[in-house]
Coordinates of C-alpha atoms in Angstrom, one line a residue:
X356 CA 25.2 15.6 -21.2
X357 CA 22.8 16.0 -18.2
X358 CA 21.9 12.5 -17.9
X359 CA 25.4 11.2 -18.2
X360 CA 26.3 13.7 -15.5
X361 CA 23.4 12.2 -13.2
X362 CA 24.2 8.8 -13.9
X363 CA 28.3 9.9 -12.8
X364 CA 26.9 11.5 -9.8
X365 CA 24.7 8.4 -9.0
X366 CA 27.9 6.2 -9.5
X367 CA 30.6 7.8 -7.7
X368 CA 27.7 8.5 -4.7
X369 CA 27.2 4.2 -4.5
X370 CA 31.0 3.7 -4.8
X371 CA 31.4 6.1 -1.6
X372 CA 28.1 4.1 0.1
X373 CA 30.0 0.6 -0.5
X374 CA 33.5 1.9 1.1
X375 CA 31.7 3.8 3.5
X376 CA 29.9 0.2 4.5
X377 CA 32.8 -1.8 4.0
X378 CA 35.0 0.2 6.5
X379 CA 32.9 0.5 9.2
X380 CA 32.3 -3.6 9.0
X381 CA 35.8 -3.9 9.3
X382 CA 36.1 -1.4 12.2
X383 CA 33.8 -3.1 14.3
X384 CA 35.7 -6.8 13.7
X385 CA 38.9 -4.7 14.4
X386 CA 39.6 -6.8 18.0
X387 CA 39.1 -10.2 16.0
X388 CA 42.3 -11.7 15.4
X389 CA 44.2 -14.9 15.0
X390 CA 47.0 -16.6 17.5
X391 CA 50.0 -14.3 15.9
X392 CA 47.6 -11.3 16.5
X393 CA 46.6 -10.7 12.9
X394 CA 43.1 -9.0 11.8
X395 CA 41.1 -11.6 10.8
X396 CA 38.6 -9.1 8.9
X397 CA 40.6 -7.0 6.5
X398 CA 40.2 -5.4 3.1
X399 CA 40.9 -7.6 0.2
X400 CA 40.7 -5.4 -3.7
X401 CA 37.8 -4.9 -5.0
X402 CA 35.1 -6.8 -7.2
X403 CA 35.0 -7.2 -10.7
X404 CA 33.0 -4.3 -12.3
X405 CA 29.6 -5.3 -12.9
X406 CA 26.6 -3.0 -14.2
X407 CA 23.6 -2.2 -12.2
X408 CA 19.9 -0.6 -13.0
X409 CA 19.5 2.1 -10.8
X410 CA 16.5 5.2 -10.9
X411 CA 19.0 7.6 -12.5
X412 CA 20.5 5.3 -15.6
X413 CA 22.9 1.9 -15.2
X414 CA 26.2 2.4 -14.0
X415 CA 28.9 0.5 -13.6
X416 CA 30.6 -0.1 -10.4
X417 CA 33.4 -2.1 -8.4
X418 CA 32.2 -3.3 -5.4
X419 CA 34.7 -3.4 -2.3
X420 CA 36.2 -6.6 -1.4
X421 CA 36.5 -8.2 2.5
X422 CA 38.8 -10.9 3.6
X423 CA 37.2 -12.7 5.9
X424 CA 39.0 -15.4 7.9
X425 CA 36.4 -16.1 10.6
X426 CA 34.9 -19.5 11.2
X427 CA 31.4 -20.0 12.0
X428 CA 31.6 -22.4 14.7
X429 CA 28.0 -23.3 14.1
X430 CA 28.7 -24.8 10.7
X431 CA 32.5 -24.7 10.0
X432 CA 32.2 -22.4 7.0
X433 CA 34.2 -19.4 6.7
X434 CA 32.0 -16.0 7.5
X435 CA 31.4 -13.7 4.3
X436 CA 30.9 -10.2 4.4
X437 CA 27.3 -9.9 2.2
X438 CA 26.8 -5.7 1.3
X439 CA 23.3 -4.7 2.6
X440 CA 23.5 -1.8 0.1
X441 CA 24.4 -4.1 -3.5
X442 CA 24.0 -7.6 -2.9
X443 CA 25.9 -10.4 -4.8
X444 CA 23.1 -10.9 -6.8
X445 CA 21.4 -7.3 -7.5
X446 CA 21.5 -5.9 -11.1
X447 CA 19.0 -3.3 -10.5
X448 CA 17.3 -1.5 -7.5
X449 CA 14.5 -2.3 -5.8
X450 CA 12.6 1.0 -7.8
X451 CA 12.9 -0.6 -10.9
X452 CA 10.8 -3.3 -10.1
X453 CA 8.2 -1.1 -8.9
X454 CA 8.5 0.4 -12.5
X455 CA 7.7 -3.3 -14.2
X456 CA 4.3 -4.0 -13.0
X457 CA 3.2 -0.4 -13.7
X458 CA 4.1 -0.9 -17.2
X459 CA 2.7 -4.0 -17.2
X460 CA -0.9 -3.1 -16.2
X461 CA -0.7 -0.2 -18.8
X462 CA -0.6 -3.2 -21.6
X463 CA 3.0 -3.5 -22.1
X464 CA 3.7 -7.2 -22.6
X465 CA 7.5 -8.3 -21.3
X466 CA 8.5 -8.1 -24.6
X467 CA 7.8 -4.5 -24.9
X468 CA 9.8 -3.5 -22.1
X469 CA 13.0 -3.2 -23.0
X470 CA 12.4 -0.8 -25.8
X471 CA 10.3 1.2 -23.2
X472 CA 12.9 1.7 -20.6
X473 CA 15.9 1.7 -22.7
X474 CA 15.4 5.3 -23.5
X475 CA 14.9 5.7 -19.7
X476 CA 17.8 3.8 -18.2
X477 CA 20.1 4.5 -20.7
X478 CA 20.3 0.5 -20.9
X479 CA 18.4 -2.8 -21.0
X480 CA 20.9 -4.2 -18.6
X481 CA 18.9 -7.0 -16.6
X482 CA 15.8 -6.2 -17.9
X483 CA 15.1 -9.1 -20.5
X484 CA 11.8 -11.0 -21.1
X485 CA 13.0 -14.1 -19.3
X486 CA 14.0 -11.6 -16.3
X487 CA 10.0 -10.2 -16.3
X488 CA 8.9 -13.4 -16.8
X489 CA 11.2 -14.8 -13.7
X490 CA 9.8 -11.8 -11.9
X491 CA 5.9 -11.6 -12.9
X492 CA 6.1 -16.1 -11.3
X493 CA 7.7 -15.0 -8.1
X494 CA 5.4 -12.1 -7.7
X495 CA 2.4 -14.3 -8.1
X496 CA 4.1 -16.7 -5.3
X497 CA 4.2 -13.6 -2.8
X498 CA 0.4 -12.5 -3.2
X499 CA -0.2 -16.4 -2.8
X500 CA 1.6 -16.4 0.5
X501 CA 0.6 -12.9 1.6
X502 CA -3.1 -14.1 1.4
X503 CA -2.6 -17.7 3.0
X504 CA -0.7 -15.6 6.0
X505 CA -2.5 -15.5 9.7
X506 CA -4.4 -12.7 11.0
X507 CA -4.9 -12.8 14.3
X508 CA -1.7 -11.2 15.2
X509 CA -2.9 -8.0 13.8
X510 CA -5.8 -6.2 15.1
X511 CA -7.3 -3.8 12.4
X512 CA -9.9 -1.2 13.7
X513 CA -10.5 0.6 10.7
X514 CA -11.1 -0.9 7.2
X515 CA -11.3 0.7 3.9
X516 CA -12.8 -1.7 0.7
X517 CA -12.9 -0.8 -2.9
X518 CA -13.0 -2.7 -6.4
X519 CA -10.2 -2.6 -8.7
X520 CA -11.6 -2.6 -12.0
X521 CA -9.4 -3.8 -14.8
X522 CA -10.1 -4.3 -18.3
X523 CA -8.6 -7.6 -18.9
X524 CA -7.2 -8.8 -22.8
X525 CA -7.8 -12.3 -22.5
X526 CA -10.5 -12.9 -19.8
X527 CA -13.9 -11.6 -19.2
X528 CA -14.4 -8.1 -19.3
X529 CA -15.9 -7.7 -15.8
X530 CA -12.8 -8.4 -14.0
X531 CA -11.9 -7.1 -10.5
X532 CA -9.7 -6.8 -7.7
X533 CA -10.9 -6.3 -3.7
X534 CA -9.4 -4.2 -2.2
X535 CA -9.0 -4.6 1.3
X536 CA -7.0 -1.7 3.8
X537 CA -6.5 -1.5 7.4
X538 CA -5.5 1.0 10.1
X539 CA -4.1 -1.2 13.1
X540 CA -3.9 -0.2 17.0
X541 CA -1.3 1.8 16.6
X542 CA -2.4 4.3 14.2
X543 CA -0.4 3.0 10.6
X544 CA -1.9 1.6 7.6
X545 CA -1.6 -1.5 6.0
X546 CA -2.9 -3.8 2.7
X547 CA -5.0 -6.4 4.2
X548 CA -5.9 -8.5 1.3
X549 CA -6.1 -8.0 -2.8
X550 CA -8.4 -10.8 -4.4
X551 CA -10.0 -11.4 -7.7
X552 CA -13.5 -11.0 -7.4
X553 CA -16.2 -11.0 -10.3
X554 CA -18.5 -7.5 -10.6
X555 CA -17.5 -6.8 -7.1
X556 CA -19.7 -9.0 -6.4
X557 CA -21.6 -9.6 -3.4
X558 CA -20.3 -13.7 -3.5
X559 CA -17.0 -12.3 -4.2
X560 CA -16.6 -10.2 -1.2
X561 CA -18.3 -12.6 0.9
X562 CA -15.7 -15.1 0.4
X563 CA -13.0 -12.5 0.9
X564 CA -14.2 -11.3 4.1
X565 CA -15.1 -15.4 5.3
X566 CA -11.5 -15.7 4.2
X567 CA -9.7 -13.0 6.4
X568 CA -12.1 -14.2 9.3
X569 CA -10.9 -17.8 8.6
X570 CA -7.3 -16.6 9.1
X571 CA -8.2 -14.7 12.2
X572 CA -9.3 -11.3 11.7
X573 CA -11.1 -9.8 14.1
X574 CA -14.1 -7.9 13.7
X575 CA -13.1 -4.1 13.1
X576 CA -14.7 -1.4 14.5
X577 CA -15.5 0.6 11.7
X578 CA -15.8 -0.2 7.6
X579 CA -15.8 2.1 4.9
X580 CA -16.8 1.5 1.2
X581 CA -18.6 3.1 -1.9
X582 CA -22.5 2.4 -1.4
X583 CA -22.9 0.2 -4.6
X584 CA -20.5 -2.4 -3.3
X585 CA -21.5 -5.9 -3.0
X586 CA -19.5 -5.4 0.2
X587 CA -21.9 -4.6 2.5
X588 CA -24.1 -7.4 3.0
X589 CA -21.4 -10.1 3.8
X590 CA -20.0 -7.7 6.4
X591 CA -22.8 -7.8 8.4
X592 CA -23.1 -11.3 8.6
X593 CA -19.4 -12.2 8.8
X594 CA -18.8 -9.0 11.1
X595 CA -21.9 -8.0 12.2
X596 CA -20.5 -5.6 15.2
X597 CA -18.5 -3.3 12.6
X598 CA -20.2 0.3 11.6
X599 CA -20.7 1.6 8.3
X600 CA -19.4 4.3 6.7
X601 CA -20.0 5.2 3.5
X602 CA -17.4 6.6 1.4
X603 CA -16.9 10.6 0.8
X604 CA -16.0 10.3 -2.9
X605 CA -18.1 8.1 -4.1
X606 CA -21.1 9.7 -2.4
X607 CA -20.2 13.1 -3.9
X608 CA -20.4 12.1 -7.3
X609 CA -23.4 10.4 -6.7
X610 CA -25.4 13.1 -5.9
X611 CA -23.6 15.6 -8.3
X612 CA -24.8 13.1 -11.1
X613 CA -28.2 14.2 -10.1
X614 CA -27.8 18.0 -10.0
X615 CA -27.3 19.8 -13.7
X616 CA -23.5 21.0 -14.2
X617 CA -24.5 24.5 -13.5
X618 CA -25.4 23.4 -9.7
X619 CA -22.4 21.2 -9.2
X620 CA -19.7 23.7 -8.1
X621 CA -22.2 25.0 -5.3
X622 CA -23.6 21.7 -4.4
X623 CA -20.0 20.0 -3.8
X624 CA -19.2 23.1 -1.6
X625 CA -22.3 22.5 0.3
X626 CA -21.4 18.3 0.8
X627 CA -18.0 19.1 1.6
X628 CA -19.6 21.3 4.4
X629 CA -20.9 18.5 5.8
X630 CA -17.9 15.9 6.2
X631 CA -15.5 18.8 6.8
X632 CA -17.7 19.7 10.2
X633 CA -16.1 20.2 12.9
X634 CA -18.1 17.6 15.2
X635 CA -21.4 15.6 14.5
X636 CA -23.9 18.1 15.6
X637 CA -22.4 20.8 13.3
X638 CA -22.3 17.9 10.4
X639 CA -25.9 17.3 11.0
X640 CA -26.9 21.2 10.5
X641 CA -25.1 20.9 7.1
X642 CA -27.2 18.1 6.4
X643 CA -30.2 20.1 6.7
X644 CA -28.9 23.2 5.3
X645 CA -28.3 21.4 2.3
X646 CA -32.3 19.7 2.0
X647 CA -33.3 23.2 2.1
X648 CA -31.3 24.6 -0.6
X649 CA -31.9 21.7 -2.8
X650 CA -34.8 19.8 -1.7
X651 CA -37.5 22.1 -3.8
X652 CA -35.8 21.3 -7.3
X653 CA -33.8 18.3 -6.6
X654 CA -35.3 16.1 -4.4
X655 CA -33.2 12.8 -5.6
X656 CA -30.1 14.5 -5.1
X657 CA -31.4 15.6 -1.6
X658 CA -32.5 12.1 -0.9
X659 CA -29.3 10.6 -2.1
X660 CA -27.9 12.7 1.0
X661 CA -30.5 12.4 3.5
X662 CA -31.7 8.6 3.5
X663 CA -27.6 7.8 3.5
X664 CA -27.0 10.3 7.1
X665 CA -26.5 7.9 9.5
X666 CA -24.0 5.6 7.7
X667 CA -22.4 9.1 6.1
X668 CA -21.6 10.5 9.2
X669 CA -20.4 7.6 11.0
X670 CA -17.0 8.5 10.5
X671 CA -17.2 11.0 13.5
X672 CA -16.1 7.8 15.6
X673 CA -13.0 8.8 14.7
X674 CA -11.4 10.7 11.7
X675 CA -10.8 8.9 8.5
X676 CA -9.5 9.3 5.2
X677 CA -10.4 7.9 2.0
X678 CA -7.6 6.0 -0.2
X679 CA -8.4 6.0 -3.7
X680 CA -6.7 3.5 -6.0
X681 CA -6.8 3.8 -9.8
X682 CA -5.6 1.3 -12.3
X683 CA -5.3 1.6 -16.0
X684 CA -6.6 -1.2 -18.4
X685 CA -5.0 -3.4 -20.0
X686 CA -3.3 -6.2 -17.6
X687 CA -2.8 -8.8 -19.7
X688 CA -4.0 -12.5 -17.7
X689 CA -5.6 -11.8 -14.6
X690 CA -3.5 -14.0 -12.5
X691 CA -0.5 -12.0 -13.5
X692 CA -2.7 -8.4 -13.4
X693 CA -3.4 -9.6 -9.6
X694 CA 0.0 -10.1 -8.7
X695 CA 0.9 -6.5 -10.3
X696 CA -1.7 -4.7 -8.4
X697 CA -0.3 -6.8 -5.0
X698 CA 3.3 -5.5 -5.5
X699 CA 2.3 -1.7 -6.9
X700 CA 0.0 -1.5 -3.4
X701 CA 2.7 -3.4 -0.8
X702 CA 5.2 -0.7 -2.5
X703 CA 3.1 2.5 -2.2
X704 CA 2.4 1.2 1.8
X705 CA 5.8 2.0 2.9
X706 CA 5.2 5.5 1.7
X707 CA 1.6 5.7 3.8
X708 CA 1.1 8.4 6.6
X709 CA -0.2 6.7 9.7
X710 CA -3.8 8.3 10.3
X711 CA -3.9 11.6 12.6
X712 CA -4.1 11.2 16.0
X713 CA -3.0 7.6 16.2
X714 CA -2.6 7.7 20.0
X715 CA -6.4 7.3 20.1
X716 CA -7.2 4.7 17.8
X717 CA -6.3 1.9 20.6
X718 CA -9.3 3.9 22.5
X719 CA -11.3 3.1 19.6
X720 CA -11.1 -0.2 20.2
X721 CA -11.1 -0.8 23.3
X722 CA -14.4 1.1 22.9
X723 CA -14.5 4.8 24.2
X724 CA -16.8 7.3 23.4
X725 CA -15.8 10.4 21.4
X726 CA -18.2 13.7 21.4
X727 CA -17.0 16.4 19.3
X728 CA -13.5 15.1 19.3
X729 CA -13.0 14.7 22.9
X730 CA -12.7 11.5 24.9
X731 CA -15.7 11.5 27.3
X732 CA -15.4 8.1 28.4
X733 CA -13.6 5.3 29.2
X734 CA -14.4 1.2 28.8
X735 CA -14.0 1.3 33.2
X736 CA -16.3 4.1 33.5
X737 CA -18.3 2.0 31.5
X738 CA -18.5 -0.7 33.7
X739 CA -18.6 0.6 36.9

């Protein structure tokens, strides 16, 4: 009973949407008329009823229809009114098709799918093998074009890279995705580049990174990764002006693998001390604080901290926040597990935060100094 009430709730809330956009169309074409001063935009019945796949269940709906009698004096063809809400051609929201390649990289082949989200939708209604298979070649078509796309429109001061590692059926074992993000001038985030890459290796990213430099990328300012990526090396010789900054996460668990459990809750207190500092000099006094606690019985763990200080605390060139991305085994071929990643990640970056203070990552650039959080500096101060 509740979920036929959502799915009535869901219905009668699009029908209202698709008059509600209808009307006002009509409104605004309410002066266009023909010689006997007739509207030449009116309302015309509705639709057949046709079922469509939405978040809350499939329901069935009768799309308004418009009359109209325009001429497109471009072409000669008579002007359609296309709904931006329920297109001629949709038989499912957009979220539903963030819900397929989830599914997929948790094993699901396309013939397991409608059984899975029958129970779900309450239907199977445009969700047939053929349909994911349609789907999964078109999806490999965008991440094609999304890597061959230029770069040198965007300026990206801030990188994040990470390995994807996914446990792939019928390929090797060692499989990965590279992970490429980006903060731009203006403070918001954005997917650079997902490739395959083997091991994370160190060939793997170099081609990568020679390939976004190929398209144009300029060098950014600063680059954060986990410290066992093969990442490191072919930055510096493909951008050898960008800073390093090693990442938070990884780092932590690092050294807590080298402390026994019962010094791990203090110890992780202690490390978050450090990147939680207010400024650098503060950040630097947590650094020592924590070689004295820990230097006389764990030395590795201390070392793990201390030989790393420069490229851990780089991040007081401006703030910075780690994105983590987890995927679960099981993604079937690995072209096909690429282009499920590509689609999960371009939908989860219309949900991204732009970073704090955004106003000041254009300073970044352009290459003033920070101390403590305050700009001290400017590039003309600089020069003069």
């Amino acid at each position: 009973m509740l979920d036929e009430i959502v799915r009535e709730g869901a219905r009668r809330m699009l029908a209202a949407a698709l008059e509600a956009e209808v009307n006002a169309y009509i409104a605004e074409l309410a002066d266009q008329r023909d010689d006997n001063g007739r509207r030449l935009v009116v309302r015309n019945g509705y639709h057949q009823p046709r079922k469509v796949t939405t978040a809350a269940g499939t329901v069935e709906v009768k799309a308004p229809r418009v009359n109209d009698k325009r001429t497109d004096l471009d072409t000669g063809e008579r002007r359609r009114f296309s709904s931006a809400i329920l297109p001629p051609w949709a038989r499912k929201s957009p979220k539903i098709s963030e819900v397929l390649p989830l599914l997929y990289l948790h094993g699901l082949s396309s013939g397991d799918f409608v059984p899975a989200l029958e129970q779900f939708l309450g239907s199977s209604a445009g969700l047939s093998p053929a349909t994911v298979t349609r789907l999964t070649a078109q999806w490999q078509a965008d991440h094609a074009a999304f890597m061959d796309r230029d770069l040198s429109a965007t300026d990206y001061v801030h990188v994040w890279a990470d390995g994807i590692h996914l446990r792939i059926r019928l390929e090797e074992a060692k499989a990965a995705v590279l992970v490429v993000m980006g903060v731009r001038a203006d403070g918001t985030k954005e997917l650079i580049a997902p490739a395959d890459g083997y091991r994370e290796s160190t060939e793997a990213w170099a081609g990568l990174l020679r390939d976004c430099a190929r398209r144009g990328m300029r060098a950014p300012v600063l680059a954060v990764g986990d410290g066992a990526l093969g990442f490191w090396k072919p930055l510096a010789e493909v951008f050898p002006d960008t800073r390093e900054q090693g990442c938070r996460v990884h780092k932590t668990a690092n050294v807590l693998d080298s402390l026994p459990k019962s010094a791990q809750p203090a110890a992780k207190c202690a490390i978050q001390d450090i990147y939680n500092a207010e400024n650098k000099e503060r950040a630097r006094k947590a650094v020592a604080l924590f070689a004295k606690r820990y230097n006389a019985k764990y030395p590795k763990a201390v070392k793990k901290i201390v030989d790393d200080e420069d490229e851990l605390l780089a991040l007081y060139t401006f703030a910075t926040v780690r994105l983590r991305t987890k995927v679960t085994k099981g993604a079937g071929r690995r072209a096909a597990g690429l282009a499920m990643v590509f689609k999960l990640v371009e939908s989860a970056q219309a949900r991204w935060r732009a970073v704090n203070a955004p106003h000041l990552v254009a300073l970044v650039r352009a290459g003033s100094r920070f101390e403590r959080g305050h700009l001290v500096e400017r590039p003309e101060t600089l020069s003069a």
